[in-house]
CSV table of C-alpha atoms in Angstrom, one decimal:
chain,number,residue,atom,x,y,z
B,23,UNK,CA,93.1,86.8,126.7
B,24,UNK,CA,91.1,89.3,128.4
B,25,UNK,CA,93.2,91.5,131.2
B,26,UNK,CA,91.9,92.4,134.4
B,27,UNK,CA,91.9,96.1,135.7
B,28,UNK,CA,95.2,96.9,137.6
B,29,UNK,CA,93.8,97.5,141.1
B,30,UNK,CA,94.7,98.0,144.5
B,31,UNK,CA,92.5,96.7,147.4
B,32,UNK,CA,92.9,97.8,151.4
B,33,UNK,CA,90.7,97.2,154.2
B,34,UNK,CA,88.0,95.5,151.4
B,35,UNK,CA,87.9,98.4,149.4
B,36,UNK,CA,89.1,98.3,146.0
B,37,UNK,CA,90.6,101.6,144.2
B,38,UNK,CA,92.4,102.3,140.7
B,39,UNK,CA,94.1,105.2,141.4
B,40,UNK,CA,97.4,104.4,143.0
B,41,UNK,CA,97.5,108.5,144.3
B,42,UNK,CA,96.9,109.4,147.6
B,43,UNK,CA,96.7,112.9,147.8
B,44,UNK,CA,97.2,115.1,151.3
B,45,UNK,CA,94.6,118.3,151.9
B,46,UNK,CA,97.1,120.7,153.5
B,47,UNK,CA,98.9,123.9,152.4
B,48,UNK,CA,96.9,124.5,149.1
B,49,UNK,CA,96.6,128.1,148.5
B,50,UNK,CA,92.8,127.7,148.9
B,51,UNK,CA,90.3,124.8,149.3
B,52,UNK,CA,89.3,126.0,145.3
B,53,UNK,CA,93.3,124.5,144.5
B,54,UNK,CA,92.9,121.9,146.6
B,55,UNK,CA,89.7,120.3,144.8
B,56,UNK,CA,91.7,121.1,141.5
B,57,UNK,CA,95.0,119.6,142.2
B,58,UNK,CA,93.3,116.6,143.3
B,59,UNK,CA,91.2,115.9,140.5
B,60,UNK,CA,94.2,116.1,138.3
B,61,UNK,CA,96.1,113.9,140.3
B,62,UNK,CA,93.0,111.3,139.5
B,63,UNK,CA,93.3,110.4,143.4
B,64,UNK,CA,90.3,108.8,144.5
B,65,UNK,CA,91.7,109.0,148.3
B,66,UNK,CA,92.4,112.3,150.0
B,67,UNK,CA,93.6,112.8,153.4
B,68,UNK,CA,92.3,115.2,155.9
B,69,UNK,CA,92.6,116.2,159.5
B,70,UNK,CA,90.5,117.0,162.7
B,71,UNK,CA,90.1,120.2,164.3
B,72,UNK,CA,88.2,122.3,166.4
B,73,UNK,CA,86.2,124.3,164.4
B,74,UNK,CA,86.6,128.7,163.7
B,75,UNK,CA,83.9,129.9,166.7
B,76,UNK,CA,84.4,133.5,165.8
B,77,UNK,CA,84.1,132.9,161.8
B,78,UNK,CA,81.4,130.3,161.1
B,79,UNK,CA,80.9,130.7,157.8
B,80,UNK,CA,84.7,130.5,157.0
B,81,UNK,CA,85.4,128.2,153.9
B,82,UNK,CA,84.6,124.3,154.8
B,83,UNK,CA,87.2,121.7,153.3
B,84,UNK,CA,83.9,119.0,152.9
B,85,UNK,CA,82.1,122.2,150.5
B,86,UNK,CA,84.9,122.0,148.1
B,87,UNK,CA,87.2,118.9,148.5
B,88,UNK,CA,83.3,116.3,148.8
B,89,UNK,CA,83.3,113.3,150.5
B,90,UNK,CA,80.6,111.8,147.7
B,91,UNK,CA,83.7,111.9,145.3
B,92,UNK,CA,87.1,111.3,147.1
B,93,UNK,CA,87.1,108.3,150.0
B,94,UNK,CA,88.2,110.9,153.1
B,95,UNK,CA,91.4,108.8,155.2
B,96,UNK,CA,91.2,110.7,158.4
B,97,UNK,CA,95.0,111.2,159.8
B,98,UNK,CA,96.1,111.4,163.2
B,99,UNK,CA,98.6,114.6,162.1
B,100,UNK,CA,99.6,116.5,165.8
B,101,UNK,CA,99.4,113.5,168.0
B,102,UNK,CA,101.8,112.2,170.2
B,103,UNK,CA,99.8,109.3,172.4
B,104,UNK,CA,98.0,106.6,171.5
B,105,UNK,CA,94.8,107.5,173.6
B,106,UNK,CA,95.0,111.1,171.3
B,107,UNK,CA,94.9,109.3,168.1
B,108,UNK,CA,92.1,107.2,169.2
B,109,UNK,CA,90.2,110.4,170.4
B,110,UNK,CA,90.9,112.2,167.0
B,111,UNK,CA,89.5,109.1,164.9
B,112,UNK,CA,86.4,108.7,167.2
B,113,UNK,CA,85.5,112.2,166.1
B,114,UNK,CA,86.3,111.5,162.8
B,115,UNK,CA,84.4,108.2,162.5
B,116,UNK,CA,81.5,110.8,164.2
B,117,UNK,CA,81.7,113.4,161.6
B,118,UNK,CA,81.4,111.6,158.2
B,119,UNK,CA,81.3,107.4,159.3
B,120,UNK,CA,84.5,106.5,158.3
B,121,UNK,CA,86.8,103.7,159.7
B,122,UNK,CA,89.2,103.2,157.3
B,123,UNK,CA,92.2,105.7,158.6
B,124,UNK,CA,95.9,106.6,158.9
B,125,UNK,CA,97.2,106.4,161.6
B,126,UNK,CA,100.6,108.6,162.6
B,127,UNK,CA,101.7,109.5,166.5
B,128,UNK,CA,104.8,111.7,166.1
B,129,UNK,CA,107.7,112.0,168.5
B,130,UNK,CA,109.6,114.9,167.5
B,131,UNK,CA,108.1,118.2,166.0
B,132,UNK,CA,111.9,118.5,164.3
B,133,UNK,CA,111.8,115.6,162.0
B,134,UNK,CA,108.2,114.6,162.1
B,135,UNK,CA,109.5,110.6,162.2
B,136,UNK,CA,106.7,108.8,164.2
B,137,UNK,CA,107.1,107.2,167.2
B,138,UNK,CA,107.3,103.4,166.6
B,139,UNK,CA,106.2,101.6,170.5
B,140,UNK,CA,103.2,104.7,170.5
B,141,UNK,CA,102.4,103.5,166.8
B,142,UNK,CA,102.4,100.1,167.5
B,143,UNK,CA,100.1,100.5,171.1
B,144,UNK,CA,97.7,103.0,169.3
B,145,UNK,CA,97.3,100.6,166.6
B,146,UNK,CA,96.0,97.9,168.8
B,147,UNK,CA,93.5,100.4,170.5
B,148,UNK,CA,92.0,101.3,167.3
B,149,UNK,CA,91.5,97.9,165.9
B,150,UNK,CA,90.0,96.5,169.2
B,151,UNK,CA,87.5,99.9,168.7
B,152,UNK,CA,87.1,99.3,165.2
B,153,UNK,CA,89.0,100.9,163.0
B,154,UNK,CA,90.7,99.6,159.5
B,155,UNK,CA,94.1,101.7,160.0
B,156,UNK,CA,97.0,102.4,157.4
B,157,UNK,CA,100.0,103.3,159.8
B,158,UNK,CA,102.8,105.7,158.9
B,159,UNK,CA,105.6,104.6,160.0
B,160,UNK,CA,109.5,104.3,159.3
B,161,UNK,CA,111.4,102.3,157.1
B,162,UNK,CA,112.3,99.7,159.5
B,163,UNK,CA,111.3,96.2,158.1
B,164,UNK,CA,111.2,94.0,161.4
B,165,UNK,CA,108.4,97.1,162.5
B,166,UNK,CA,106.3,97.3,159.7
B,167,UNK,CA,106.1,92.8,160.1
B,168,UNK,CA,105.4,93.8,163.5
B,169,UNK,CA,102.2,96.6,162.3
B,170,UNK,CA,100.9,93.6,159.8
B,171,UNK,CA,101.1,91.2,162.9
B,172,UNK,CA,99.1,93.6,164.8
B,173,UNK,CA,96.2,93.8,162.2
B,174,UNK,CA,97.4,97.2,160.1
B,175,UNK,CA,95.2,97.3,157.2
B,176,UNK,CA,98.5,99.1,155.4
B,177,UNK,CA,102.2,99.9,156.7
B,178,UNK,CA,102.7,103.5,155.0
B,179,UNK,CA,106.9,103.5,155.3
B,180,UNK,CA,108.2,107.6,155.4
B,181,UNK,CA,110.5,107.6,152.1
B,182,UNK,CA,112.4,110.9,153.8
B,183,UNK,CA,110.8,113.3,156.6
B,184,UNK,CA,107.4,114.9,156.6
B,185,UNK,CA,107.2,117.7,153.9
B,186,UNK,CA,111.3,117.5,153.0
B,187,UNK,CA,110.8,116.5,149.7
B,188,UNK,CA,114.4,114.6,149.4
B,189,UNK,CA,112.6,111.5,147.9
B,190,UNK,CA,113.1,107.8,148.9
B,191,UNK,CA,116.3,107.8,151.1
B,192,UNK,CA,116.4,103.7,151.3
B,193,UNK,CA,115.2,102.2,148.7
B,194,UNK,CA,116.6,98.5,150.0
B,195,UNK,CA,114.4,99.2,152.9
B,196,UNK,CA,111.3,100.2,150.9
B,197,UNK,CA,112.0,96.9,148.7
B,198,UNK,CA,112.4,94.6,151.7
B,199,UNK,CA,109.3,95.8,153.1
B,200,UNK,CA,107.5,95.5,149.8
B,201,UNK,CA,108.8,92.1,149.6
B,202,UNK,CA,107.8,91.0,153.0
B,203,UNK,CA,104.1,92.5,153.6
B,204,UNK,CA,100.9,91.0,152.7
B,205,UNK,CA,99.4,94.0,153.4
B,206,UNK,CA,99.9,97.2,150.6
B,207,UNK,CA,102.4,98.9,150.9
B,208,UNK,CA,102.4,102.6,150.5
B,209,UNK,CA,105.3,105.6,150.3
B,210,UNK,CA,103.9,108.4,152.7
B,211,UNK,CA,105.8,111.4,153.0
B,212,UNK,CA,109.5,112.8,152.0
B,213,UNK,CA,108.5,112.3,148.0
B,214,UNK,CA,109.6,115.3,146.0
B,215,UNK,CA,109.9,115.1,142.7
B,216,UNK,CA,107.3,112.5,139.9
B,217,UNK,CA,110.3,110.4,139.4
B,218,UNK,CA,110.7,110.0,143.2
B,219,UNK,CA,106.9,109.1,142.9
B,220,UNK,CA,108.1,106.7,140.0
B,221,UNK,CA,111.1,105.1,142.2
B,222,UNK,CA,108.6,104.1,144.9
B,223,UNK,CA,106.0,102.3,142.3
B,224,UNK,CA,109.1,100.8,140.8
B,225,UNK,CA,110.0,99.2,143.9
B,226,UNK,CA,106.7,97.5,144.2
B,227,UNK,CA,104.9,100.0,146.3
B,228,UNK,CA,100.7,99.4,145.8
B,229,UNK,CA,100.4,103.3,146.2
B,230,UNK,CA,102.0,106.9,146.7
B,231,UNK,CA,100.5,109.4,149.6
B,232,UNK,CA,101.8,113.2,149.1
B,233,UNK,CA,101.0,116.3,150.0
B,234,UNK,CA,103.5,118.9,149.9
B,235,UNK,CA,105.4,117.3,146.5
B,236,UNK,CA,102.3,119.0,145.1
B,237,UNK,CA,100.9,121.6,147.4
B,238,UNK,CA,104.5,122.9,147.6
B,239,UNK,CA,104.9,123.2,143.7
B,240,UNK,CA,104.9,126.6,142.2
B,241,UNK,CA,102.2,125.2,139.4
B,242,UNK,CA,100.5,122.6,142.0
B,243,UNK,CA,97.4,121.9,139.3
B,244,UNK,CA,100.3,121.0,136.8
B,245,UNK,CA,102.8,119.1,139.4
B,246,UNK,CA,99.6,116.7,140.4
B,247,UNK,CA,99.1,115.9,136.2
B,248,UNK,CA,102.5,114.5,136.5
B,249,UNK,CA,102.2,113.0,139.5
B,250,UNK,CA,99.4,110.9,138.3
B,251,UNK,CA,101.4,110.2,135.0
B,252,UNK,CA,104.9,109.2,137.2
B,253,UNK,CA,102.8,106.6,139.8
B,254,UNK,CA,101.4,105.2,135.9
B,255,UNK,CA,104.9,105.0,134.6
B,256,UNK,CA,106.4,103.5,137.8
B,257,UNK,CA,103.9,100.9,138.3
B,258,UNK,CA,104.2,99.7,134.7
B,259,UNK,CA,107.5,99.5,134.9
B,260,UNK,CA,107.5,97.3,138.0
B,261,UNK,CA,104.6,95.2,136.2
B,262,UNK,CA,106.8,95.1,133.0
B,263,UNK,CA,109.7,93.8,134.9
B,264,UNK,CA,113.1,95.9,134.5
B,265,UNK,CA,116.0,94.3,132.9
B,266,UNK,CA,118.8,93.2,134.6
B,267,UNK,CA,121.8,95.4,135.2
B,268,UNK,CA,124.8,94.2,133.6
B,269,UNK,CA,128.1,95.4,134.6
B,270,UNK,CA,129.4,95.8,130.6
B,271,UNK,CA,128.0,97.1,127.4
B,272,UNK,CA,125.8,95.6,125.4
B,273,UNK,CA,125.3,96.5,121.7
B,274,UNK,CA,122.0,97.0,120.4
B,275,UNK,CA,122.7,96.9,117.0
B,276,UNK,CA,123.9,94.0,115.4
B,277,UNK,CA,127.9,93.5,115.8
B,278,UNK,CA,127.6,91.0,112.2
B,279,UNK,CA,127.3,92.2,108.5
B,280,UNK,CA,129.1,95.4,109.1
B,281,UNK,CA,130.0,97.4,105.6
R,24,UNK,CA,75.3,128.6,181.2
R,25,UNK,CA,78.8,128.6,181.2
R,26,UNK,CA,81.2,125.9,179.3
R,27,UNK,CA,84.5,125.4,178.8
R,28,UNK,CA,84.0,125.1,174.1
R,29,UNK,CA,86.7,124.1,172.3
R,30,UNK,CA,89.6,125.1,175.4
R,31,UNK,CA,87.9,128.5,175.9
R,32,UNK,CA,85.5,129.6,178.9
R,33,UNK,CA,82.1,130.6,176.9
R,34,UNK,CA,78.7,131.8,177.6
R,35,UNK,CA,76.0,130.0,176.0
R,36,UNK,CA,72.3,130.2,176.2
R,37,UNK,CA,72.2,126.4,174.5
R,38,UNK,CA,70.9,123.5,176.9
R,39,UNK,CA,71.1,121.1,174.1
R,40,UNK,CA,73.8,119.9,172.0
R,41,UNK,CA,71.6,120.7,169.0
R,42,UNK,CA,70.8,123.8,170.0
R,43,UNK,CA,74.1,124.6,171.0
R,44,UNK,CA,75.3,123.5,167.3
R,45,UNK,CA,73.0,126.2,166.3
R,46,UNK,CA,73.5,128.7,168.1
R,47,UNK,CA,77.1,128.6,166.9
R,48,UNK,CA,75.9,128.9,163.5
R,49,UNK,CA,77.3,125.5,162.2
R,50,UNK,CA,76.3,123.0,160.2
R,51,UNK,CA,75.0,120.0,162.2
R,52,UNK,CA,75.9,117.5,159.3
R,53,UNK,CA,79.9,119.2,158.8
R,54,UNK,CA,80.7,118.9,162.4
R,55,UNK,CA,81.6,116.1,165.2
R,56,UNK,CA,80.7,116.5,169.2
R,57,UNK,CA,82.6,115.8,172.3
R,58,UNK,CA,81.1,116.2,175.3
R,59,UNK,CA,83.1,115.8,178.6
R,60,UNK,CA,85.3,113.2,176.6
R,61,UNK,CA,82.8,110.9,175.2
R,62,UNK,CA,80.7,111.0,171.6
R,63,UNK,CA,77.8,112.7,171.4
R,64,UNK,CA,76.4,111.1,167.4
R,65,UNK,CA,74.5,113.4,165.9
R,66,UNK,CA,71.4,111.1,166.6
R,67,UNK,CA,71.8,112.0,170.2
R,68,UNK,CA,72.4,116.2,169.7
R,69,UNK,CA,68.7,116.9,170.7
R,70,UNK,CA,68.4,114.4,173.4
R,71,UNK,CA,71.6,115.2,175.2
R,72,UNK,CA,71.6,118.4,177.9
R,73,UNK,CA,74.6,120.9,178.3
R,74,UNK,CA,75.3,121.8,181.4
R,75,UNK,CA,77.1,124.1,183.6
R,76,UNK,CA,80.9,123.4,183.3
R,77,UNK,CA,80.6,120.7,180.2
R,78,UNK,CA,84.1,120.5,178.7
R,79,UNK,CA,83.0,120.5,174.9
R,80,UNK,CA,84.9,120.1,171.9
R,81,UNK,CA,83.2,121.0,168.4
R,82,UNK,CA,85.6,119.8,165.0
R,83,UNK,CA,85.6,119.7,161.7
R,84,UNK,CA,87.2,118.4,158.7
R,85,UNK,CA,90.3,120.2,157.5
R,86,UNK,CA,92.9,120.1,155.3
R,87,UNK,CA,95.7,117.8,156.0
R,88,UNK,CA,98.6,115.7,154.8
């Protein structure tokens, strides 16, 4: 019996790592590159914005974090309509050609949740203009049926708010939507800790996206080892199939030929 | 010539996109153009004029979650 590679595939593209790995609040662009390699992501997230007129030759992300070796998901981080996200994407699409992109309009610089109904109607501009779009969004099942019925490449449920760290607050929630979608499913944001990472992939989750669960750590080359190493251990754990909870004990030894 | 570049009022001696892209000392192939709202692909930057009171917008890819 010969066993096929355990892959994920979104928008046509297939991909090994189940990492997604954010580009924000690394030290230095040098960290960045680092953490990300040993998180074995093959995806990176990055954001759009005007570039430093007084200091040209400022560090670029693209010279040390390279598009020729991480897929680049352009986000939509900072904007709150639907006609801003599409005019962040086009640019993106302009700089480096890429459709495939995540898509999050926020409502409320406090909690960072995204804004469902501007979510929903950005979505539908960028798929009529093009775009393959994984949407952040929250953990509300009957919305992320509706972001699959509107053509979302991949509903990317919040396990807690943007950059908390308190790991997945409703797991029944994440494991409904898992259940439900046909599309993958990914935790984005509020992960903290490797076994938070592990919980998500345990629930059935096709991928993890985090940033500040490793940018945030005080060894963030060391914290992106084991995050690689918890998404592994939760995702062959949910392949493996848990076994069932049982209310009483149940000896392991045997309870016959005692002395 | 003066612009409105990336929400500030700006001098530039540039009529072209390209040549505004250099004259700003960036990388053609790092950045994206907007120009009064709309695209400008980087097969269009010599081709297409800046003129007096052009709203552009000059970005690049940087780190984000």
């Amino acid at each position: 019996m010969t066993s096929s590679p355990d892959t994920w595939t979104v928008a046509g593209r297939t991909f090994s790592s189940r990492l997604i790995v954010g580009t924000g609040k690394y030290a230095s662009y040098e960290q960045n590159a680092a953490a990300a390699e040993a998180a074995g992501a093959e995806i990176v997230t990055v954001a759009v914005r005007r570039v430093n007129l007084t200091d040209p030759n400022q560090p670029m992300l693209v010279d040390h974090v390279k598009p020729d070796r991480f897929t680049f998901l352009p986000n939509t981080a900072g904007c709150f309509t639907g006609e801003d996200a599409v005019r962040t994407l086009r640019l993106a699409r302009e700089a480096g050609g890429w459709d495939l992109v995540k898509l999050e309009v926020l409502s409320d610089t406090a909690h960072l949740y995204p804004d469902m109904l501007e979510t929903l109607r950005a979505l539908d501009l960028l798929t009529k203009d093009g775009f393959q779009v994984m949407v952040y969004c929250t953990d509300d099942v009957v919305m992320a049926k509706r972001l699959e019925d509107a053509g979302a490449a991949a509903v990317m449920p919040a396990a807690a708010p943007i950059g908390s760290g308190l790991g997945i607050q409703n797991r029944v929630n994440i494991g409904l939507i898992v259940e439900q979608a046909k599309v993958p499913v990914l935790v984005d944001a509020g992960v903290g800790t490797p076994s938070d990472a592990t919980l998500a992939m345990e629930l059935g989750c096709d991928a993890v996206l985090m940033n500040t669960a490793i940018a945030g750590a005080r060894d963030p080359i060391l914290m992106a080892g084991a995050m690689k190493h918890a998404v592994m251990a939760g995702r062959q754990g949910y392949l493996a199939g848990r076994m069932p909870r049982r209310m009483y004990a149940s000896a392991s030894s045997p309870l016959s030929g005692l002395i | 010539m003066r612009i409105q570049l990336n929400g500030e009022d700006r001098d530039v001696a540039a009529t072209t996109i390209l040549a505004l892209v250099e004259e700003l000392g960036l990388d053609v192939r790092k950045v994206a153009v907007e120009r009064n709202l709309e695209i400008v692909p980087k097969s269009l930057h010599a081709d297409t004029p800046v003129t007096e009171g052009d709203r552009i917008e000059v970005v690049q890819f940087v780190g984000g979650g």
